PDB file of C-alpha atoms and ligand atoms in Angstrom:
ATOM      1  CA  SER K   1       1.245 -19.032 -11.653  1.00 96.00           C
ATOM      2  CA  ILE K   2      -2.402 -18.740 -12.693  1.00 98.00           C
ATOM      3  CA  ALA K   3      -3.587 -15.262 -13.623  1.00 98.00           C
ATOM      4  CA  TYR K   4      -7.036 -13.751 -14.182  1.00 98.00           C
ATOM      5  CA  LEU K   5      -7.509 -11.630 -17.292  1.00 98.00           C
ATOM      6  CA  ASN K   6     -10.882 -10.270 -18.457  1.00 97.00           C
ATOM      7  CA  GLY K   7     -13.002 -13.131 -17.180  1.00 96.00           C
ATOM      8  CA  GLU K   8     -10.563 -15.978 -17.825  1.00 97.00           C
ATOM      9  CA  TYR K   9      -8.016 -17.868 -15.766  1.00 98.00           C
ATOM     10  CA  LEU K  10      -4.810 -18.707 -17.642  1.00 98.00           C
ATOM     11  CA  PRO K  11      -1.074 -19.264 -17.034  1.00 98.00           C
ATOM     12  CA  LEU K  12       0.504 -15.859 -16.256  1.00 98.00           C
ATOM     13  CA  GLU K  13       3.084 -16.180 -19.039  1.00 98.00           C
ATOM     14  CA  GLU K  14       0.267 -16.590 -21.573  1.00 98.00           C
ATOM     15  CA  ALA K  15      -1.609 -13.430 -20.527  1.00 98.00           C
ATOM     16  CA  ARG K  16      -1.613 -10.758 -23.255  1.00 98.00           C
ATOM     17  CA  ILE K  17      -2.985  -7.216 -23.501  1.00 98.00           C
ATOM     18  CA  SER K  18      -3.035  -4.695 -26.335  1.00 98.00           C
ATOM     19  CA  PRO K  19      -0.196  -2.116 -26.555  1.00 97.00           C
ATOM     20  CA  LEU K  20      -3.042   0.403 -26.979  1.00 97.00           C
ATOM     21  CA  ASP K  21      -4.232  -0.345 -23.450  1.00 98.00           C
ATOM     22  CA  ARG K  22      -4.486   2.954 -21.581  1.00 98.00           C
ATOM     23  CA  GLY K  23      -2.888   1.326 -18.570  1.00 98.00           C
ATOM     24  CA  PHE K  24       0.231   0.876 -20.716  1.00 98.00           C
ATOM     25  CA  LEU K  25       0.064   4.222 -22.590  1.00 98.00           C
ATOM     26  CA  PHE K  26      -1.093   6.545 -19.782  1.00 98.00           C
ATOM     27  CA  GLY K  27      -0.871   4.627 -16.500  1.00 98.00           C
ATOM     28  CA  ASP K  28      -4.652   5.108 -16.608  1.00 98.00           C
ATOM     29  CA  GLY K  29      -5.865   2.623 -14.021  1.00 98.00           C
ATOM     30  CA  ILE K  30      -6.338   1.626 -10.399  1.00 98.00           C
ATOM     31  CA  TYR K  31      -4.639  -1.228  -8.542  1.00 98.00           C
ATOM     32  CA  GLU K  32      -4.534  -3.080  -5.234  1.00 98.00           C
ATOM     33  CA  VAL K  33      -2.171  -5.491  -3.495  1.00 98.00           C
ATOM     34  CA  ILE K  34      -3.814  -7.787  -0.942  1.00 98.00           C
ATOM     35  CA  PRO K  35      -1.912 -10.151   1.380  1.00 98.00           C
ATOM     36  CA  TYR K  36      -3.062 -13.700   2.211  1.00 98.00           C
ATOM     37  CA  TYR K  37      -1.321 -15.636   4.996  1.00 97.00           C
ATOM     38  CA  GLY K  38      -2.067 -19.369   5.147  1.00 95.00           C
ATOM     39  CA  GLY K  39      -5.019 -18.767   2.815  1.00 94.00           C
ATOM     40  CA  LYS K  40      -6.520 -16.024   5.035  1.00 97.00           C
ATOM     41  CA  SER K  41      -6.761 -12.492   3.656  1.00 98.00           C
ATOM     42  CA  VAL K  42      -5.945  -9.290   5.518  1.00 98.00           C
ATOM     43  CA  GLY K  43      -8.266  -6.365   4.819  1.00 98.00           C
ATOM     44  CA  LEU K  44      -9.836  -7.923   1.724  1.00 98.00           C
ATOM     45  CA  MET K  45     -13.138  -5.987   1.802  1.00 98.00           C
ATOM     46  CA  PRO K  46     -11.424  -2.659   2.659  1.00 98.00           C
ATOM     47  CA  HIS K  47      -9.044  -3.242  -0.283  1.00 98.00           C
ATOM     48  CA  ILE K  48     -11.958  -4.030  -2.609  1.00 98.00           C
ATOM     49  CA  ASN K  49     -13.904  -0.990  -1.418  1.00 98.00           C
ATOM     50  CA  ARG K  50     -10.877   1.283  -1.879  1.00 98.00           C
ATOM     51  CA  MET K  51     -10.497  -0.046  -5.429  1.00 98.00           C
ATOM     52  CA  ILE K  52     -14.195   0.491  -6.213  1.00 98.00           C
ATOM     53  CA  ASN K  53     -13.928   4.063  -4.846  1.00 98.00           C
ATOM     54  CA  GLY K  54     -10.769   4.687  -6.903  1.00 98.00           C
ATOM     55  CA  LEU K  55     -12.448   3.443 -10.076  1.00 98.00           C
ATOM     56  CA  ALA K  56     -15.417   5.752  -9.429  1.00 98.00           C
ATOM     57  CA  ALA K  57     -13.043   8.688  -8.768  1.00 98.00           C
ATOM     58  CA  ILE K  58     -11.465   8.299 -12.216  1.00 98.00           C
ATOM     59  CA  GLU K  59     -14.731   7.270 -13.917  1.00 98.00           C
ATOM     60  CA  ILE K  60     -13.760   3.754 -14.927  1.00 98.00           C
ATOM     61  CA  GLN K  61     -16.864   1.610 -14.972  1.00 95.00           C
ATOM     62  CA  ASN K  62     -16.790  -1.237 -12.465  1.00 95.00           C
ATOM     63  CA  THR K  63     -19.103  -4.067 -13.453  1.00 89.00           C
ATOM     64  CA  ILE K  64     -18.030  -6.464 -10.674  1.00 96.00           C
ATOM     65  CA  SER K  65     -19.818  -6.240  -7.310  1.00 96.00           C
ATOM     66  CA  ALA K  66     -17.792  -6.186  -4.073  1.00 97.00           C
ATOM     67  CA  ASP K  67     -18.935  -9.745  -3.284  1.00 98.00           C
ATOM     68  CA  ASP K  68     -17.985 -10.954  -6.758  1.00 98.00           C
ATOM     69  CA  TRP K  69     -14.553  -9.322  -6.412  1.00 98.00           C
ATOM     70  CA  LYS K  70     -14.099 -11.199  -3.150  1.00 98.00           C
ATOM     71  CA  ALA K  71     -15.061 -14.514  -4.758  1.00 98.00           C
ATOM     72  CA  LEU K  72     -12.786 -13.844  -7.732  1.00 98.00           C
ATOM     73  CA  LEU K  73      -9.723 -13.027  -5.606  1.00 98.00           C
ATOM     74  CA  ASP K  74     -10.269 -15.869  -3.131  1.00 97.00           C
ATOM     75  CA  ASP K  75     -10.635 -18.200  -6.126  1.00 97.00           C
ATOM     76  CA  LEU K  76      -7.394 -16.901  -7.656  1.00 98.00           C
ATOM     77  CA  VAL K  77      -5.547 -17.550  -4.390  1.00 98.00           C
ATOM     78  CA  ALA K  78      -6.985 -21.083  -4.182  1.00 97.00           C
ATOM     79  CA  ARG K  79      -5.816 -21.774  -7.749  1.00 97.00           C
ATOM     80  CA  ASN K  80      -2.307 -20.608  -6.796  1.00 98.00           C
ATOM     81  CA  ALA K  81      -1.948 -22.667  -3.610  1.00 95.00           C
ATOM     82  CA  SER K  82       1.054 -24.495  -5.107  1.00 96.00           C
ATOM     83  CA  GLN K  83       3.019 -21.208  -4.926  1.00 96.00           C
ATOM     84  CA  GLY K  84       3.135 -21.367  -1.130  1.00 93.00           C
ATOM     85  CA  GLU K  85       1.425 -20.526   2.159  1.00 93.00           C
ATOM     86  CA  ASN K  86       1.662 -16.753   1.883  1.00 97.00           C
ATOM     87  CA  LEU K  87       0.530 -14.989  -1.259  1.00 98.00           C
ATOM     88  CA  GLY K  88       0.053 -11.437  -2.384  1.00 98.00           C
ATOM     89  CA  VAL K  89      -2.621 -10.711  -4.963  1.00 98.00           C
ATOM     90  CA  TYR K  90      -2.076  -7.887  -7.418  1.00 98.00           C
ATOM     91  CA  VAL K  91      -5.315  -6.581  -9.003  1.00 98.00           C
ATOM     92  CA  HIS K  92      -5.321  -3.998 -11.767  1.00 98.00           C
ATOM     93  CA  VAL K  93      -8.198  -2.367 -13.644  1.00 98.00           C
ATOM     94  CA  SER K  94      -7.219  -0.075 -16.491  1.00 98.00           C
ATOM     95  CA  ARG K  95      -9.475   2.003 -18.717  1.00 98.00           C
ATOM     96  CA  GLY K  96      -8.906  -0.523 -21.514  1.00 98.00           C
ATOM     97  CA  ALA K  97      -7.610  -0.412 -25.084  1.00 97.00           C
ATOM     98  CA  ASP K  98      -8.896   2.365 -27.347  1.00 96.00           C
ATOM     99  CA  VAL K  99      -8.334   2.462 -31.123  1.00 92.00           C
ATOM    100  CA  LYS K 100      -6.605   5.817 -30.876  1.00 92.00           C
ATOM    101  CA  ARG K 101      -4.236   7.401 -28.414  1.00 96.00           C
ATOM    102  CA  PHE K 102      -6.279  10.377 -27.230  1.00 97.00           C
ATOM    103  CA  HIS K 103      -6.185  11.809 -23.714  1.00 98.00           C
ATOM    104  CA  ALA K 104      -9.953  12.129 -23.136  1.00 98.00           C
ATOM    105  CA  TYR K 105     -11.756   9.170 -21.547  1.00 98.00           C
ATOM    106  CA  PRO K 106     -13.073   7.026 -24.433  1.00 97.00           C
ATOM    107  CA  GLU K 107     -16.691   5.867 -24.531  1.00 94.00           C
ATOM    108  CA  ASP K 108     -17.691   2.224 -25.040  1.00 93.00           C
ATOM    109  CA  VAL K 109     -14.290   0.784 -24.163  1.00 97.00           C
ATOM    110  CA  ALA K 110     -14.268  -2.190 -21.814  1.00 97.00           C
ATOM    111  CA  PRO K 111     -11.847  -1.904 -18.884  1.00 98.00           C
ATOM    112  CA  THR K 112      -8.982  -4.399 -18.708  1.00 98.00           C
ATOM    113  CA  VAL K 113      -9.183  -6.470 -15.523  1.00 98.00           C
ATOM    114  CA  PHE K 114      -6.031  -8.329 -14.523  1.00 98.00           C
ATOM    115  CA  ALA K 115      -4.943 -10.152 -11.361  1.00 98.00           C
ATOM    116  CA  PHE K 116      -2.169 -12.512 -10.395  1.00 98.00           C
ATOM    117  CA  ALA K 117      -0.788 -14.041  -7.197  1.00 98.00           C
ATOM    118  CA  PHE K 118       2.838 -14.160  -6.046  1.00 98.00           C
ATOM    119  CA  PRO K 119       4.653 -15.508  -2.978  1.00 97.00           C
ATOM    120  CA  ILE K 120       5.250 -13.082  -0.090  1.00 97.00           C
ATOM    121  CA  LYS K 121       7.503 -13.312   2.972  1.00 94.00           C
ATOM    122  CA  ASP K 122       6.445 -14.652   6.362  1.00 95.00           C
ATOM    123  CA  PRO K 123       5.480 -11.916   8.822  1.00 96.00           C
ATOM    124  CA  GLN K 124       8.309 -10.478  10.939  1.00 96.00           C
ATOM    125  CA  PRO K 125       8.834 -11.990  14.399  1.00 97.00           C
ATOM    126  CA  VAL K 126       7.046  -9.802  16.960  1.00 97.00           C
ATOM    127  CA  ASP K 127      10.108 -10.023  19.237  1.00 97.00           C
ATOM    128  CA  ARG K 128      12.008  -6.755  18.714  1.00 97.00           C
ATOM    129  CA  THR K 129      15.347  -8.477  19.315  1.00 97.00           C
ATOM    130  CA  LYS K 130      14.617 -10.768  16.334  1.00 97.00           C
ATOM    131  CA  ALA K 131      12.854  -8.405  13.906  1.00 98.00           C
ATOM    132  CA  THR K 132      14.647  -6.761  10.995  1.00 97.00           C
ATOM    133  CA  PRO K 133      15.059  -2.976  11.170  1.00 98.00           C
ATOM    134  CA  MET K 134      14.868  -0.695   8.164  1.00 98.00           C
ATOM    135  CA  SER K 135      16.934   2.340   7.159  1.00 98.00           C
ATOM    136  CA  MET K 136      15.435   5.300   5.309  1.00 98.00           C
ATOM    137  CA  ILE K 137      16.434   8.564   3.740  1.00 98.00           C
ATOM    138  CA  SER K 138      14.054  11.519   3.507  1.00 98.00           C
ATOM    139  CA  THR K 139      13.353  13.817   0.599  1.00 98.00           C
ATOM    140  CA  GLU K 140      10.741  16.341  -0.520  1.00 98.00           C
ATOM    141  CA  ASP K 141       7.580  14.695  -1.840  1.00 98.00           C
ATOM    142  CA  LEU K 142       7.502  15.565  -5.548  1.00 98.00           C
ATOM    143  CA  ARG K 143       4.498  13.413  -6.498  1.00 98.00           C
ATOM    144  CA  TRP K 144       1.108  14.761  -7.556  1.00 98.00           C
ATOM    145  CA  GLN K 145      -1.718  16.203  -5.465  1.00 98.00           C
ATOM    146  CA  ARG K 146      -3.972  13.141  -5.708  1.00 98.00           C
ATOM    147  CA  CYS K 147      -1.945  10.682  -3.669  1.00 98.00           C
ATOM    148  CA  HIS K 148      -5.188   9.360  -2.120  1.00 98.00           C
ATOM    149  CA  ILE K 149      -5.979   7.660  -5.454  1.00 98.00           C
ATOM    150  CA  LYS K 150      -4.201   4.312  -5.832  1.00 98.00           C
ATOM    151  CA  SER K 151      -3.240   4.999  -9.432  1.00 98.00           C
ATOM    152  CA  THR K 152      -1.186   2.603 -11.540  1.00 98.00           C
ATOM    153  CA  ALA K 153       0.753   5.709 -12.693  1.00 98.00           C
ATOM    154  CA  LEU K 154       3.544   5.157 -10.173  1.00 98.00           C
ATOM    155  CA  LEU K 155       6.507   6.956 -11.742  1.00 98.00           C
ATOM    156  CA  GLY K 156       6.604   9.558  -8.951  1.00 98.00           C
ATOM    157  CA  ASN K 157       6.619   6.793  -6.325  1.00 98.00           C
ATOM    158  CA  VAL K 158       9.113   4.694  -8.283  1.00 98.00           C
ATOM    159  CA  MET K 159      11.571   7.606  -8.598  1.00 98.00           C
ATOM    160  CA  HIS K 160      11.325   8.328  -4.865  1.00 98.00           C
ATOM    161  CA  PHE K 161      11.711   4.655  -3.937  1.00 98.00           C
ATOM    162  CA  GLN K 162      14.796   4.446  -6.158  1.00 98.00           C
ATOM    163  CA  GLN K 163      16.390   7.407  -4.327  1.00 98.00           C
ATOM    164  CA  GLY K 164      16.306   5.402  -1.093  1.00 98.00           C
ATOM    165  CA  TYR K 165      17.186   2.106  -2.736  1.00 98.00           C
ATOM    166  CA  ALA K 166      20.261   3.605  -4.419  1.00 98.00           C
ATOM    167  CA  ALA K 167      21.328   4.862  -0.972  1.00 98.00           C
ATOM    168  CA  GLY K 168      21.063   1.310   0.443  1.00 98.00           C
ATOM    169  CA  CYS K 169      17.721   1.971   2.198  1.00 98.00           C
ATOM    170  CA  GLY K 170      14.477   0.003   2.255  1.00 97.00           C
ATOM    171  CA  GLU K 171      12.201   3.011   1.799  1.00 98.00           C
ATOM    172  CA  THR K 172      12.194   6.777   1.223  1.00 98.00           C
ATOM    173  CA  LEU K 173      10.366   9.063   3.651  1.00 98.00           C
ATOM    174  CA  LEU K 174       8.595  12.020   2.063  1.00 98.00           C
ATOM    175  CA  PHE K 175       7.743  15.493   3.347  1.00 98.00           C
ATOM    176  CA  ASN K 176       5.800  18.341   1.720  1.00 98.00           C
ATOM    177  CA  ALA K 177       7.006  21.885   0.917  1.00 98.00           C
ATOM    178  CA  LYS K 178       5.972  22.958   4.436  1.00 98.00           C
ATOM    179  CA  GLY K 179       8.313  20.371   5.982  1.00 98.00           C
ATOM    180  CA  GLU K 180       5.431  18.132   7.082  1.00 98.00           C
ATOM    181  CA  LEU K 181       5.634  14.344   6.890  1.00 98.00           C
ATOM    182  CA  THR K 182       3.432  12.796   4.189  1.00 98.00           C
ATOM    183  CA  GLU K 183       4.263   9.076   3.824  1.00 98.00           C
ATOM    184  CA  GLY K 184       6.835   6.650   2.423  1.00 98.00           C
ATOM    185  CA  SER K 185       7.165   6.142  -1.333  1.00 98.00           C
ATOM    186  CA  SER K 186       5.204   2.878  -0.960  1.00 98.00           C
ATOM    187  CA  SER K 187       4.008   2.963   2.661  1.00 98.00           C
ATOM    188  CA  ASN K 188       2.342   5.055   5.369  1.00 98.00           C
ATOM    189  CA  ALA K 189       4.443   6.563   8.160  1.00 99.00           C
ATOM    190  CA  TYR K 190       4.181   6.886  11.969  1.00 99.00           C
ATOM    191  CA  ILE K 191       6.274   8.318  14.761  1.00 98.00           C
ATOM    192  CA  VAL K 192       6.217   7.373  18.417  1.00 98.00           C
ATOM    193  CA  LYS K 193       6.801  10.083  21.025  1.00 98.00           C
ATOM    194  CA  ASP K 194       6.506   9.464  24.771  1.00 98.00           C
ATOM    195  CA  GLY K 195       4.577   6.251  24.160  1.00 98.00           C
ATOM    196  CA  LYS K 196       2.049   7.823  21.767  1.00 98.00           C
ATOM    197  CA  VAL K 197       1.701   6.814  18.104  1.00 98.00           C
ATOM    198  CA  ILE K 198       1.262   9.787  15.771  1.00 99.00           C
ATOM    199  CA  THR K 199       0.513   9.530  12.051  1.00 99.00           C
ATOM    200  CA  PRO K 200      -0.333  12.136   9.386  1.00 98.00           C
ATOM    201  CA  ILE K 201      -3.976  12.947   8.676  1.00 98.00           C
ATOM    202  CA  GLN K 202      -5.668  11.072   5.843  1.00 98.00           C
ATOM    203  CA  ASP K 203      -5.911  13.665   3.061  1.00 98.00           C
ATOM    204  CA  ASN K 204      -4.913  13.990  -0.612  1.00 98.00           C
ATOM    205  CA  GLN K 205      -1.211  13.887   0.307  1.00 98.00           C
ATOM    206  CA  ILE K 206      -1.267  10.221   1.332  1.00 98.00           C
ATOM    207  CA  LEU K 207      -2.762   6.913   0.327  1.00 98.00           C
ATOM    208  CA  PRO K 208      -5.495   5.821   2.767  1.00 98.00           C
ATOM    209  CA  GLY K 209      -3.566   2.661   3.603  1.00 98.00           C
ATOM    210  CA  ILE K 210      -5.511  -0.421   4.634  1.00 98.00           C
ATOM    211  CA  THR K 211      -2.678  -1.466   6.952  1.00 98.00           C
ATOM    212  CA  ARG K 212      -2.796   2.069   8.446  1.00 98.00           C
ATOM    213  CA  ARG K 213      -6.541   1.658   9.051  1.00 98.00           C
ATOM    214  CA  ILE K 214      -6.040  -1.760  10.683  1.00 98.00           C
ATOM    215  CA  ILE K 215      -3.225  -0.392  12.882  1.00 98.00           C
ATOM    216  CA  ILE K 216      -5.265   2.616  14.061  1.00 98.00           C
ATOM    217  CA  ASP K 217      -8.473   0.642  14.616  1.00 98.00           C
ATOM    218  CA  SER K 218      -6.830  -2.327  16.347  1.00 98.00           C
ATOM    219  CA  LEU K 219      -4.746  -0.090  18.650  1.00 98.00           C
ATOM    220  CA  LYS K 220      -7.802   2.005  19.544  1.00 98.00           C
ATOM    221  CA  ALA K 221      -9.866  -1.129  20.227  1.00 98.00           C
ATOM    222  CA  GLU K 222      -7.162  -2.649  22.425  1.00 98.00           C
ATOM    223  CA  GLY K 223      -6.776   0.655  24.233  1.00 98.00           C
ATOM    224  CA  SER K 224      -3.325   0.540  25.867  1.00 97.00           C
ATOM    225  CA  ILE K 225      -1.526   2.674  23.236  1.00 98.00           C
ATOM    226  CA  GLU K 226      -2.700   6.178  22.387  1.00 98.00           C
ATOM    227  CA  VAL K 227      -3.000   6.996  18.657  1.00 98.00           C
ATOM    228  CA  GLU K 228      -3.249  10.446  17.152  1.00 98.00           C
ATOM    229  CA  GLU K 229      -3.880  11.515  13.536  1.00 98.00           C
ATOM    230  CA  ARG K 230      -2.514  15.015  12.945  1.00 98.00           C
ATOM    231  CA  ILE K 231       0.106  17.039  11.063  1.00 98.00           C
ATOM    232  CA  VAL K 232       3.605  15.738  11.869  1.00 98.00           C
ATOM    233  CA  THR K 233       6.598  17.988  11.137  1.00 98.00           C
ATOM    234  CA  MET K 234       9.980  16.676  10.040  1.00 98.00           C
ATOM    235  CA  ASP K 235      11.435  18.296  13.174  1.00 98.00           C
ATOM    236  CA  GLU K 236       9.184  15.982  15.192  1.00 98.00           C
ATOM    237  CA  VAL K 237      10.276  13.027  13.066  1.00 98.00           C
ATOM    238  CA  ARG K 238      13.926  13.781  13.840  1.00 98.00           C
ATOM    239  CA  GLU K 239      13.139  13.984  17.588  1.00 98.00           C
ATOM    240  CA  ALA K 240      10.947  10.870  17.639  1.00 98.00           C
ATOM    241  CA  ASP K 241      11.559   7.842  19.856  1.00 98.00           C
ATOM    242  CA  GLU K 242      10.470   5.477  17.086  1.00 98.00           C
ATOM    243  CA  LEU K 243       9.643   5.629  13.381  1.00 98.00           C
ATOM    244  CA  TRP K 244       7.596   3.013  11.514  1.00 99.00           C
ATOM    245  CA  VAL K 245       6.227   2.523   8.016  1.00 98.00           C
ATOM    246  CA  SER K 246       3.328   0.259   7.071  1.00 98.00           C
ATOM    247  CA  SER K 247       1.987  -1.429   3.972  1.00 98.00           C
ATOM    248  CA  SER K 248       0.257  -4.633   2.958  1.00 97.00           C
ATOM    249  CA  SER K 249       3.603  -6.246   2.133  1.00 95.00           C
ATOM    250  CA  LYS K 250       5.686  -4.739   4.977  1.00 97.00           C
ATOM    251  CA  GLU K 251       2.971  -4.886   7.684  1.00 98.00           C
ATOM    252  CA  ILE K 252       4.586  -2.613  10.332  1.00 98.00           C
ATOM    253  CA  ALA K 253       8.282  -2.072   9.637  1.00 98.00           C
ATOM    254  CA  PRO K 254      10.452  -0.511  12.351  1.00 98.00           C
ATOM    255  CA  VAL K 255      12.856   2.158  11.071  1.00 98.00           C
ATOM    256  CA  THR K 256      16.010   2.616  13.126  1.00 98.00           C
ATOM    257  CA  SER K 257      18.034   4.920  10.880  1.00 98.00           C
ATOM    258  CA  LEU K 258      16.966   8.089   9.038  1.00 98.00           C
ATOM    259  CA  ASP K 259      19.353  10.024   6.800  1.00 98.00           C
ATOM    260  CA  GLY K 260      22.290   8.178   8.364  1.00 98.00           C
ATOM    261  CA  LYS K 261      21.308   9.090  11.954  1.00 98.00           C
ATOM    262  CA  PRO K 262      19.797   6.770  14.580  1.00 98.00           C
ATOM    263  CA  VAL K 263      16.054   7.068  15.261  1.00 98.00           C
ATOM    264  CA  GLY K 264      15.624   7.354  19.063  1.00 98.00           C
ATOM    265  CA  ASN K 265      18.252   5.096  20.610  1.00 97.00           C
ATOM    266  CA  GLY K 266      18.820   3.370  17.262  1.00 98.00           C
ATOM    267  CA  GLU K 267      17.099   0.135  18.347  1.00 98.00           C
ATOM    268  CA  ILE K 268      13.714  -1.316  17.426  1.00 98.00           C
ATOM    269  CA  GLY K 269      11.293   0.201  19.940  1.00 98.00           C
ATOM    270  CA  GLU K 270       9.098  -1.238  22.666  1.00 98.00           C
ATOM    271  CA  VAL K 271       5.995   0.456  21.311  1.00 98.00           C
ATOM    272  CA  TRP K 272       6.619  -1.164  17.910  1.00 98.00           C
ATOM    273  CA  GLU K 273       6.687  -4.592  19.564  1.00 98.00           C
ATOM    274  CA  LYS K 274       3.470  -3.959  21.515  1.00 98.00           C
ATOM    275  CA  ALA K 275       1.684  -2.462  18.515  1.00 98.00           C
ATOM    276  CA  PHE K 276       2.827  -5.201  16.145  1.00 98.00           C
ATOM    277  CA  LYS K 277       1.560  -7.814  18.603  1.00 98.00           C
ATOM    278  CA  ILE K 278      -1.852  -6.110  18.783  1.00 98.00           C
ATOM    279  CA  TYR K 279      -1.970  -5.689  14.986  1.00 98.00           C
ATOM    280  CA  SER K 280      -0.944  -9.320  14.381  1.00 98.00           C
ATOM    281  CA  SER K 281      -3.669 -10.736  16.590  1.00 98.00           C
ATOM    282  CA  ALA K 282      -6.361  -8.520  15.005  1.00 98.00           C
ATOM    283  CA  LYS K 283      -5.363  -8.398  11.323  1.00 98.00           C
ATOM    284  CA  PHE K 284      -7.499 -11.313  10.085  1.00 98.00           C
ATOM    285  CA  ASP K 285     -10.623  -9.657  11.500  1.00 96.00           C
ATOM    286  CA  PHE K 286     -10.415  -6.916   8.859  1.00 97.00           C
TER     287      PHE K 286
HETATM  288  N1  PLP L 301       1.292   4.645   0.565  1.00 80.22           N
HETATM  289  C1  PLP L 301       1.692   4.316  -0.670  1.00 80.22           C
HETATM  290  C2  PLP L 301       2.224   5.388  -1.574  1.00 80.22           C
HETATM  291  C3  PLP L 301       1.598   2.978  -1.112  1.00 80.22           C
HETATM  292  O1  PLP L 301       1.986   2.656  -2.355  1.00 80.22           O
HETATM  293  C4  PLP L 301       1.113   1.995  -0.217  1.00 80.22           C
HETATM  294  C5  PLP L 301       0.972   0.578  -0.596  1.00 80.22           C
HETATM  295  O2  PLP L 301       1.579   0.076  -1.467  1.00 80.22           O
HETATM  296  C6  PLP L 301       0.739   2.377   1.075  1.00 80.22           C
HETATM  297  C7  PLP L 301       0.823   3.717   1.425  1.00 80.22           C
HETATM  298  C8  PLP L 301       0.205   1.381   2.067  1.00 80.22           C
HETATM  299  O3  PLP L 301      -1.101   0.991   1.737  1.00 80.22           O
HETATM  300  P1  PLP L 301      -1.697  -0.429   2.167  1.00 80.22           P
HETATM  301  O4  PLP L 301      -1.508  -0.530   3.645  1.00 80.22           O
HETATM  302  O5  PLP L 301      -3.120  -0.357   1.773  1.00 80.22           O
HETATM  303  O6  PLP L 301      -0.906  -1.461   1.431  1.00 80.22           O
END
């Protein structure tokens, strides 16, 4: 595997950073994961723009233009072609290594820029009789109030993911203190009721997922499935016909069991199949 580190390409196992790096000491950084299928990216510019916005939000200087980021990441994928058809690219920009461990943002410290590529699974079959369903548990969202920033400080997400994983589930569904759905520990969430797709509003309680954006925009453009962004209560989740989660690595995952109970009739839904078909034919346009 060939990695990119601070302007150089090198074998991943040879990449080294300082233990004083603020990404290591504080989780002080921004990251992205971008999927490439057969060499074609999904949502590359939206991912790059979200990263640039995240860096600005936490005042890390970004010296690489959006076009140069694109060239860099496409180049990294080309250099890793031997790893397979489908690759994910992990990109990470931390505030860099300071001489002292001090909370305030240091001046005159160069950010650490790191990226590597890794094999990812083939997309799910769009046929709902052949796709793999997911089980979830739900729990109160105990992360911070800036979930819209794609921070490398993921302990809150990791602890929530582990709760589901330890219970034999593929994801953990999160709700706020008011009993409203937020998102999964590493994904956005959707319910389907009476044929309509409903997903929580994009605010500071959720990550503005690129897959979420592609789903909403492609469904709206195609026009046969209604999509609504609004507050979703956990009571509505428990009464839903279908439940899905989305992310760059999961695409749209159908959830058929929540807290040990079937979602809807307990089978992968018809709306999932239709929506996943629409998403799959549009995803490379983003
Ligand atoms: N929400 C959280 C907390 C995530 O970590 C992720 C992605 O990893 C997502 C949502 C989905 O975002 P995207 O579709 O951009 O991968």
